[in-house]
Each structure stands twice: as structure tokens, then as C-alpha cells.
Short mmCIF file of C-alpha atoms and ligand atoms in Angstrom, two decimals:
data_model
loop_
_atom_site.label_atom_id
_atom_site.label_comp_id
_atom_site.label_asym_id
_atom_site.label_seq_id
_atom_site.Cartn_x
_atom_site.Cartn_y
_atom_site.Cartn_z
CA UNK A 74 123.40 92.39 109.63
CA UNK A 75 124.91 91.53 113.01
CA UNK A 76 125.44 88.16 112.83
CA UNK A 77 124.54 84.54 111.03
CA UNK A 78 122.50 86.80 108.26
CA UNK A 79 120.26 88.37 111.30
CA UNK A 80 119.41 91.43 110.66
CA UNK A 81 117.15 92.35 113.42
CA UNK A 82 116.57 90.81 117.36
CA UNK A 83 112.97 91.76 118.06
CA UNK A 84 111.26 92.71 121.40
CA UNK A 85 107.15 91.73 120.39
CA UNK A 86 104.63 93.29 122.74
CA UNK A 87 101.26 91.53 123.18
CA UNK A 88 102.58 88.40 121.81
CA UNK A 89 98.98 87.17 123.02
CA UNK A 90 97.00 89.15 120.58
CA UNK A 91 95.96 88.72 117.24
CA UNK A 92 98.52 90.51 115.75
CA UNK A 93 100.92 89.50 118.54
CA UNK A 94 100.62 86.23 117.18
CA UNK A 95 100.78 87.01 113.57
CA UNK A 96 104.01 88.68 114.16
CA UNK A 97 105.81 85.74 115.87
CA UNK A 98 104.15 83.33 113.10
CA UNK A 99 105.49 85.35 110.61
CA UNK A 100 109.13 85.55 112.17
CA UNK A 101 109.27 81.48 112.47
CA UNK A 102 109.66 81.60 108.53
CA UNK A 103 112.20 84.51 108.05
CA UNK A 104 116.29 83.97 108.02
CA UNK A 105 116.89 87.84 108.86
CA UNK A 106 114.81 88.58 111.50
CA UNK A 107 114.32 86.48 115.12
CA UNK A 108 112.23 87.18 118.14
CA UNK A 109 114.65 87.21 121.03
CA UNK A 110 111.23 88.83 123.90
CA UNK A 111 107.54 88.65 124.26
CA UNK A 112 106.26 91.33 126.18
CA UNK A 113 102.69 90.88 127.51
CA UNK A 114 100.66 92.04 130.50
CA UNK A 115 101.14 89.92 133.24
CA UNK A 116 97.69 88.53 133.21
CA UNK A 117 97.74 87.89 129.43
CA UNK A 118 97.08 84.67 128.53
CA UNK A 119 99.39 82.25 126.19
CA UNK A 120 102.43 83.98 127.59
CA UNK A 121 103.48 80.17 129.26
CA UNK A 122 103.23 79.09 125.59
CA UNK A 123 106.02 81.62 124.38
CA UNK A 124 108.64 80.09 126.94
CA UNK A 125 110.84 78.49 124.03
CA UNK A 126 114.77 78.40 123.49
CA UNK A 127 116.23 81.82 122.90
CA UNK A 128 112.40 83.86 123.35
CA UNK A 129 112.79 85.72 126.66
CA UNK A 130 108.60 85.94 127.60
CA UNK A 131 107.64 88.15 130.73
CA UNK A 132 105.89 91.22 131.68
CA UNK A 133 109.38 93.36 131.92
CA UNK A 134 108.97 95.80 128.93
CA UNK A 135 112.65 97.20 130.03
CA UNK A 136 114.50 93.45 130.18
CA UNK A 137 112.79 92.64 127.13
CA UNK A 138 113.85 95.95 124.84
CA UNK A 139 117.41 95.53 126.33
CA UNK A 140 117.46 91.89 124.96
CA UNK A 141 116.34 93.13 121.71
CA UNK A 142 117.64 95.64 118.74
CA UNK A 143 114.16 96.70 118.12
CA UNK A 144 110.53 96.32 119.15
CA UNK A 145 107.47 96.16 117.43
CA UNK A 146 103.98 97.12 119.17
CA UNK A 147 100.36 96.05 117.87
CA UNK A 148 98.88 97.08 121.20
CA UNK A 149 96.92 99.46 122.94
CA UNK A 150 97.46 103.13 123.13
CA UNK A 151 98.41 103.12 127.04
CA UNK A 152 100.30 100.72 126.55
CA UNK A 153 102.30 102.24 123.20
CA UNK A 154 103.11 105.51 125.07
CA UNK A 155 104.43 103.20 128.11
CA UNK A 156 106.34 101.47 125.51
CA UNK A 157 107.79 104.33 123.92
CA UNK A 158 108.82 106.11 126.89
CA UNK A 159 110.36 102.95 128.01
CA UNK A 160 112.66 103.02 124.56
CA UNK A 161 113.28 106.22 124.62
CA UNK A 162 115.11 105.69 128.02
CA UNK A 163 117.08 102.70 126.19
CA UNK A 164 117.67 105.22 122.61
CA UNK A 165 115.34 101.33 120.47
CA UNK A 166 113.90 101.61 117.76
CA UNK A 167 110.49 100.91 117.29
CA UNK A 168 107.69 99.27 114.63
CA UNK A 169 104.76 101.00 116.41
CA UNK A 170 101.25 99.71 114.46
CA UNK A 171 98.52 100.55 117.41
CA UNK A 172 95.95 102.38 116.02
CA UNK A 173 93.34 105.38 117.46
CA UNK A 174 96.40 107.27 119.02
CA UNK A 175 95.99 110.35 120.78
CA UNK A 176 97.74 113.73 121.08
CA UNK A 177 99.54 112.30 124.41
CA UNK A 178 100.74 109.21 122.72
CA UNK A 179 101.84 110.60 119.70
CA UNK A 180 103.90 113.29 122.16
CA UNK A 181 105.76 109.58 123.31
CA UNK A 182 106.34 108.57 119.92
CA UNK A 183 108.02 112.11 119.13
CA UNK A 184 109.90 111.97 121.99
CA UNK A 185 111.38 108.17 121.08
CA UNK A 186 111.55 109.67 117.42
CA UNK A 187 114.32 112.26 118.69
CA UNK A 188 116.45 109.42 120.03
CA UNK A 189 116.11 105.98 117.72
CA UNK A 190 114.55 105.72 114.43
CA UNK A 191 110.67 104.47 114.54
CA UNK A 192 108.47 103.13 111.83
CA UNK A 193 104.67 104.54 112.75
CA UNK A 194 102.19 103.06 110.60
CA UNK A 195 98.19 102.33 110.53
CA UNK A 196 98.71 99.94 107.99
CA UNK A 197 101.50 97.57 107.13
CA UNK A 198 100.47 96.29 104.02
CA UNK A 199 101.93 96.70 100.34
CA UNK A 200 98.62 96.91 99.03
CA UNK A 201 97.56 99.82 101.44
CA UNK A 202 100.67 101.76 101.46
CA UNK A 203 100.03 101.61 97.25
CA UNK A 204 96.54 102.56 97.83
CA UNK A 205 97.37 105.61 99.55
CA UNK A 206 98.75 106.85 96.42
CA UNK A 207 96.23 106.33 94.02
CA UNK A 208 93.32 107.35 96.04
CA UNK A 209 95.34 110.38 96.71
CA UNK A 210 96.11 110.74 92.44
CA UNK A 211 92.54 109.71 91.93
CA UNK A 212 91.13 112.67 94.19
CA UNK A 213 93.80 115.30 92.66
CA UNK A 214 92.49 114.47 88.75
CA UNK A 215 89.10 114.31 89.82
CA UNK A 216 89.02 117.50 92.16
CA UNK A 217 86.14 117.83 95.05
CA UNK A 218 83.33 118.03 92.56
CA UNK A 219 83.15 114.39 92.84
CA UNK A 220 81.95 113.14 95.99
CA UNK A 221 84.84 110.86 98.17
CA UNK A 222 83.88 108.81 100.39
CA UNK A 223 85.62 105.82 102.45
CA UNK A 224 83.54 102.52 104.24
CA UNK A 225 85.88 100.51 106.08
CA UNK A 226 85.01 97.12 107.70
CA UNK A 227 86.67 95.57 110.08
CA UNK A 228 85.68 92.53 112.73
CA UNK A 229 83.73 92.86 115.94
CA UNK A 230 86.57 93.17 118.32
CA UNK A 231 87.86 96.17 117.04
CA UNK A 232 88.09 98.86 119.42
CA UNK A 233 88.64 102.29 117.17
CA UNK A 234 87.03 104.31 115.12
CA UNK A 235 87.01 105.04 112.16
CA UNK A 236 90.17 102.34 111.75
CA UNK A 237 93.57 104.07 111.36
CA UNK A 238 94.09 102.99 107.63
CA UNK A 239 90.68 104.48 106.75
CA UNK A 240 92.04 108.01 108.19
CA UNK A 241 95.47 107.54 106.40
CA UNK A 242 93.08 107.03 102.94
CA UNK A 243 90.34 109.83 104.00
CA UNK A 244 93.75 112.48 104.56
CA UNK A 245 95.07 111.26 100.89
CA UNK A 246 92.00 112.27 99.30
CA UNK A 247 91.97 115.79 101.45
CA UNK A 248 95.74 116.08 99.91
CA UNK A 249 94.81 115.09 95.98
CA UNK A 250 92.24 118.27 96.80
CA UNK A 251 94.77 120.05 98.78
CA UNK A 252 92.25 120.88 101.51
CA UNK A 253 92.74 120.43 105.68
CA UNK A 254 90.87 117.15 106.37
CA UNK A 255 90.20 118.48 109.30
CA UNK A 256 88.04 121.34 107.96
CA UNK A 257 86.29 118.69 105.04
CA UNK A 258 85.77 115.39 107.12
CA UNK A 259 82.59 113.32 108.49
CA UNK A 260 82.65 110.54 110.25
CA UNK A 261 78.97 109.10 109.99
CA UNK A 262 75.85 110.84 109.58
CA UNK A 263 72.95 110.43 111.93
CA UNK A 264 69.56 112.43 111.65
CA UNK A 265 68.93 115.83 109.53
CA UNK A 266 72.64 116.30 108.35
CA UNK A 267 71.77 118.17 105.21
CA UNK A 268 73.17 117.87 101.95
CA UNK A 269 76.08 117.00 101.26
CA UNK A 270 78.72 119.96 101.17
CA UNK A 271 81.06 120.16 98.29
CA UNK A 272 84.64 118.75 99.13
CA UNK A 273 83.08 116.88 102.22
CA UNK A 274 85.06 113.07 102.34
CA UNK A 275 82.62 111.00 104.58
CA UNK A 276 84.28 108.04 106.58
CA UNK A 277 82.05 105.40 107.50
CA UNK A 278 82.53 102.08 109.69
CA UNK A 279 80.74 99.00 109.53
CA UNK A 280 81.67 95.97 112.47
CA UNK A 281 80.87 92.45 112.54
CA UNK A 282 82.39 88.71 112.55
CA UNK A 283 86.09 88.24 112.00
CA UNK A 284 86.80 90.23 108.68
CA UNK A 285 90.34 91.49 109.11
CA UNK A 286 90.10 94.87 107.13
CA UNK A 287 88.33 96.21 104.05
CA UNK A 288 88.60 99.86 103.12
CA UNK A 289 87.08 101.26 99.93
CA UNK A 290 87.44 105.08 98.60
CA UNK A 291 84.41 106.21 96.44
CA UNK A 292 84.48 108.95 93.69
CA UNK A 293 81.11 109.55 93.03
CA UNK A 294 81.09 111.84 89.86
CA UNK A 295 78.11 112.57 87.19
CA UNK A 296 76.68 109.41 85.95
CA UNK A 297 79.61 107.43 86.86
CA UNK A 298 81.42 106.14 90.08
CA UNK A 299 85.44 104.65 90.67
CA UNK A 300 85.87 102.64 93.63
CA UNK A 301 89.56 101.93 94.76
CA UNK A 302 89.51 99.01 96.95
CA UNK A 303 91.94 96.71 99.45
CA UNK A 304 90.55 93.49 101.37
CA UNK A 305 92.88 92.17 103.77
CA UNK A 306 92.37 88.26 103.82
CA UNK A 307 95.22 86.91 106.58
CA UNK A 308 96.77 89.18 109.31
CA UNK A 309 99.95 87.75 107.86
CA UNK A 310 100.30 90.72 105.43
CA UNK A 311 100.76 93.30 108.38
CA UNK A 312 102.96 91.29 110.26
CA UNK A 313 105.53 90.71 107.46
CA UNK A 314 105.41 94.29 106.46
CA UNK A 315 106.34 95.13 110.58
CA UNK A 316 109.14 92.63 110.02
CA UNK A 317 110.33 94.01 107.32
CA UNK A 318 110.32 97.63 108.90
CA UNK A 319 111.98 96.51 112.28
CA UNK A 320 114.83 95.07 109.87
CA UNK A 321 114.70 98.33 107.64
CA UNK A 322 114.97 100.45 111.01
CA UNK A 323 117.86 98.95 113.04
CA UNK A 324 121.04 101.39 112.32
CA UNK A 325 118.69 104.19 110.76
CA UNK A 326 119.15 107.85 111.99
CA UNK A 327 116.96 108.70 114.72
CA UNK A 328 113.41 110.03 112.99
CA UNK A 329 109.89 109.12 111.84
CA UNK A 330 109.68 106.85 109.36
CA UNK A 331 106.37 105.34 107.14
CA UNK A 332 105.91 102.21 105.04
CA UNK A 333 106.38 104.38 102.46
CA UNK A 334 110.10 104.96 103.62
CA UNK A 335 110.44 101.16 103.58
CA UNK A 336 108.90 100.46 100.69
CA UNK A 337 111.13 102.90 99.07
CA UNK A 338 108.01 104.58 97.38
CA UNK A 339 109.10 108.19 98.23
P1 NAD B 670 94.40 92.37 120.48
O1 NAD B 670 93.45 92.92 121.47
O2 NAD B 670 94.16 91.02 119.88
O3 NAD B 670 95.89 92.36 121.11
C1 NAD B 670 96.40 93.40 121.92
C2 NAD B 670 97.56 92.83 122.73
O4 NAD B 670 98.18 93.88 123.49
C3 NAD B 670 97.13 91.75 123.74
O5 NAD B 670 98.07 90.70 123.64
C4 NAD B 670 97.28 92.47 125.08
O6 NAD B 670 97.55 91.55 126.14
C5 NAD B 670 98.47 93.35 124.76
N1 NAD B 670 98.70 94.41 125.73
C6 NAD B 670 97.79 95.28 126.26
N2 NAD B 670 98.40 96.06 127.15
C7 NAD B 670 99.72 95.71 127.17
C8 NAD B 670 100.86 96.15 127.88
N3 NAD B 670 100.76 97.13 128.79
N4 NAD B 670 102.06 95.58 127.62
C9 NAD B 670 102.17 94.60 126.70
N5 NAD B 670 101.12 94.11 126.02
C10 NAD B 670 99.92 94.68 126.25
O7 NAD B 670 94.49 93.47 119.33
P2 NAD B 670 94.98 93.28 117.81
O8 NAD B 670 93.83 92.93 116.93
O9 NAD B 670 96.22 92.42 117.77
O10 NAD B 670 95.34 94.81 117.45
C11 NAD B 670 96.28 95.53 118.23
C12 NAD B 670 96.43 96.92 117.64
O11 NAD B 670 97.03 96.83 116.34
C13 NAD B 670 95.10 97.67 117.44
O12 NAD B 670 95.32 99.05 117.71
C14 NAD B 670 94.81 97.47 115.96
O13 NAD B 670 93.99 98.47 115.40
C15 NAD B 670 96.21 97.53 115.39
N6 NAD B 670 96.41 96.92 114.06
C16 NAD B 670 97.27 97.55 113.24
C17 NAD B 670 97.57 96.99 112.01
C18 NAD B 670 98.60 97.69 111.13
O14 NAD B 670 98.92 97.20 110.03
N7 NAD B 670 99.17 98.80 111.60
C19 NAD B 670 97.00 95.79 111.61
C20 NAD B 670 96.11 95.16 112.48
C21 NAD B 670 95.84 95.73 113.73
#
């Protein structure tokens, strides 16, 4: 703790998005965490609204990680490997949650890795982080003969993919079988696909209204079918889990960390 029971003074970035929010909502009702920066676009709006005692609000990524022991980013990819270049340069840790990465944003994240200890994570829920091991328990007793397959749903502003949790539950499986997801996933079928290859997982995505996240791994065995299950009903559940990393984090080694690391789980 560094002082008055705080354990961690957090940077937020996109303090005007939905998860933005959530995180500073979240933060009003915790004792070991505060929010000492908002970091948003400039042309983001609700930024005016941050301007409170002690919160320093602005578009200056750099002023706002250097008022801060730690940041934590529900973004956009550009705007994560911006981020993380940007703490690398200052050695802060980082809560990174921004989903459908790619290879040149993940190359950021290793970089920051190497310097300050960062908690990367599609999904900061209990219930997920759990999931991920029975799915991944379920798939090693039951062995590719039964069919696994994983529908997410998520609401109509989402932007990737399939969503970043349903990935994290599709590789599980592919570990329970010990196969390369890459070699065994499908994300959607359209038009003559033909049957369905042994040890295939299919990932499929549905969009619509507000629904927060819903993820669902099928076993579809002979006569008989397990569904493991996690419905997200408030965005409050991901922010308190990034909370509770960015406090974990501060004074860790320098390294990649998962909710599994902060849960304790491994
Ligand atoms: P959103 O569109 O509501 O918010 C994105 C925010 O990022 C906005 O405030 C935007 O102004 C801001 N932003 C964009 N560029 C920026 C920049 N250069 N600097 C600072 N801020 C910038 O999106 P959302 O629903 O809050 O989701 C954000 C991300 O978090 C998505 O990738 C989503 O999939 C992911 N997500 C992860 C979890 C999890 O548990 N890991 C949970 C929910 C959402």
C-alpha cells in the first residue's frame, strides 16, 4: 500500500466508454484503489464531466500515466499499442482488457511486459476465468469424439469477432484435447462446408441489443449434450476484476500476467 490503505493510483483510458465508465463507477466504492487520470481522445465526449477533485482528465496519455501507478485500458487496439508503448517509455504497469488484438499490438504489450508487470485479459470476470477451467477439464474427459462448440452473444456495438473470451474458451477446449486450435478451429459456417470433421471446435457469434456477454461451450456426445455456460448481467463484474488486477500488479516483477495469476487459480 502506499499510503491511507491505497493500494493503487490509476490512469483509466476511455473513461467515456462503456467500460470506461464501469471502471470509474466501480472505483467510487473501493478504499484501495483511486482514479488519479482519465485518458480519452480529445474529441470524446463526457471528458468535461470527469473534471473532479484529485481526477486529472485530458487527452495526454504521458501526463496521465506519470500521475498514476498503473493504467488500465478497455479501448481500441490502436489505441492499446499507443498506450503500451507510451508505458513502456515510463517502465507502468498495465490492466490491458481490449479485445481483437493483433500480432503488432501484442508485439507492444511484450515490449511493456519486459519492463513493468501487465495483466492481459479478454475477460475479467470470476465466473469466466473459472469457466476456462472446466470447459478445458470437460473437453480433456470427454476427448474430440464429442463435438465442442462455443456461441457467444454479445450487444450490437461490438466491434470483434468472435469476442476475445469466446477464443480464450474455444483454445481451452483445443488444450483438454491437446490439439493446436489453430489447426481444429471454425469460426462460422456459410454454404457447402461439409461434415463436420472430428476434433473441429466451431465458434459462432450472434449480435443484437445491449446484452453484455454470453458465451456457452457445447459437448455434443451420443444421445446426450453438456453445456457450460456464463451470462454477464452488469459490466460491473469486469471492471472490479481490472481493479482488482491493477492493485494485484503495482510492485510485481516485470512479466505477463492473467486473471488466473490474480485469482490465484494457478
Ligand atoms: P467503447 O467503444 O464503449 O469505449 C472505447 C473507449 O476508448 C471510448 O471511450 C473511446 O473514446 C476510447 N478511445 C479510443 N481511442 C482512444 C485513444 N487513442 N486514447 C484514449 N481513449 C481512446 O467500448 P467498450 O464496450 O467500453 O469496450 C472497449 C474494449 O474492451 C473492447 O475491445 C471490448 O471488447 C473490451 N471489453 C473487454 C472486457 C474484458 O473483461 N476484458 C469486457 C468488456 C469489454
Amino acid at each position: 500500500m502506499t499510503s491511507g490503505g491505497i493500494a493503487a493510483r490509476v490512469c483509466v483510458l476511455g473513461p467515456s466508454g462503456r467500460m470506461g465508465r464501469a471502471v470509474i463507477e466501480a472505483a467510487s466504492g473501493r478504499q484501495d484503489v483511486a482514479i488519479t487520470a482519465a485518458v480519452d481522445r480529445p474529441d470524446a465526449d463526457g471528458l468535461g464531466g470527469l473534471v473532479v477533485a484529485g481526477v486529472l482528465a485530458s487527452a495526454d496519455l504521458t501526463a496521465g500515466l506519470r500521475a498514476s501507478d498503473v493504467y488500465i485500458d478497455f479501448t481500441s487496439p490502436v489505441s492499446s499499442r499507443a498506450a503500451a508503448r507510451a508505458a513502456a517509455s515510463l517502465h507502468k504497469p498495465g490492466v490491458i482488457g481490449t479485445t481483437g488484438l493483433g500480432p503488432d499490438d501484442e508485439a507492444a504489450l511484450a515490449d511493456l511486459a519486459k519492463v513493468a508487470p501487465i495483466v492481459v485479459a479478454a475477460n475479467f470476470s470470476l465466473g469466466v476465468n473459472l469457466m476456462l477451467g472446466l470447459v478445458r477439464q470437460a473437453a480433456r474427459a470427454l476427448g474430440p469424439d464429442w463435438d465442442a462448440e462455443v456461441v457467444e452473444t454479445h450487444h450490437r456495438a461490438k466491434r470483434d469477432a468472435p469476442s476475445g473470451t469466446a477464443l480464450m474458451i474455444a483454445r481451452a477446449i483445443a488444450a483438454g484435447h491437446g490439439a493446436d486450435y489453430e489447426q481444429v478451429k471454425r469460426h462460422s459456417r456459410d454454404g457447402d462446408v461439409g461434415a463436420r470433421p472430428r476434433g473441429e471446435i466451431g465458434v459462432a457469434s450472434v449480435r443484437g441489443g445491449d446484452v453484455i456477454g454470453e458465451h456457452t461451450a457445447s459437448f455434443f456426445g451420443p444421445a446426450e449434450r453438456i453445456e457450460i455456460s456464463h451470462r454477464a448481467s452488469s459490466r460491473g463484474i469486469f471492471a472490479a476484476g481490472a481493479l482488482r488486477a491493477a492493485a494485484w500488479a503495482v510492485g510485481k516483477p516485470p512479466g505477463r500476467y492473467d486473471m488466473l495469476d490474480v485469482l490465484g487459480l494457478k
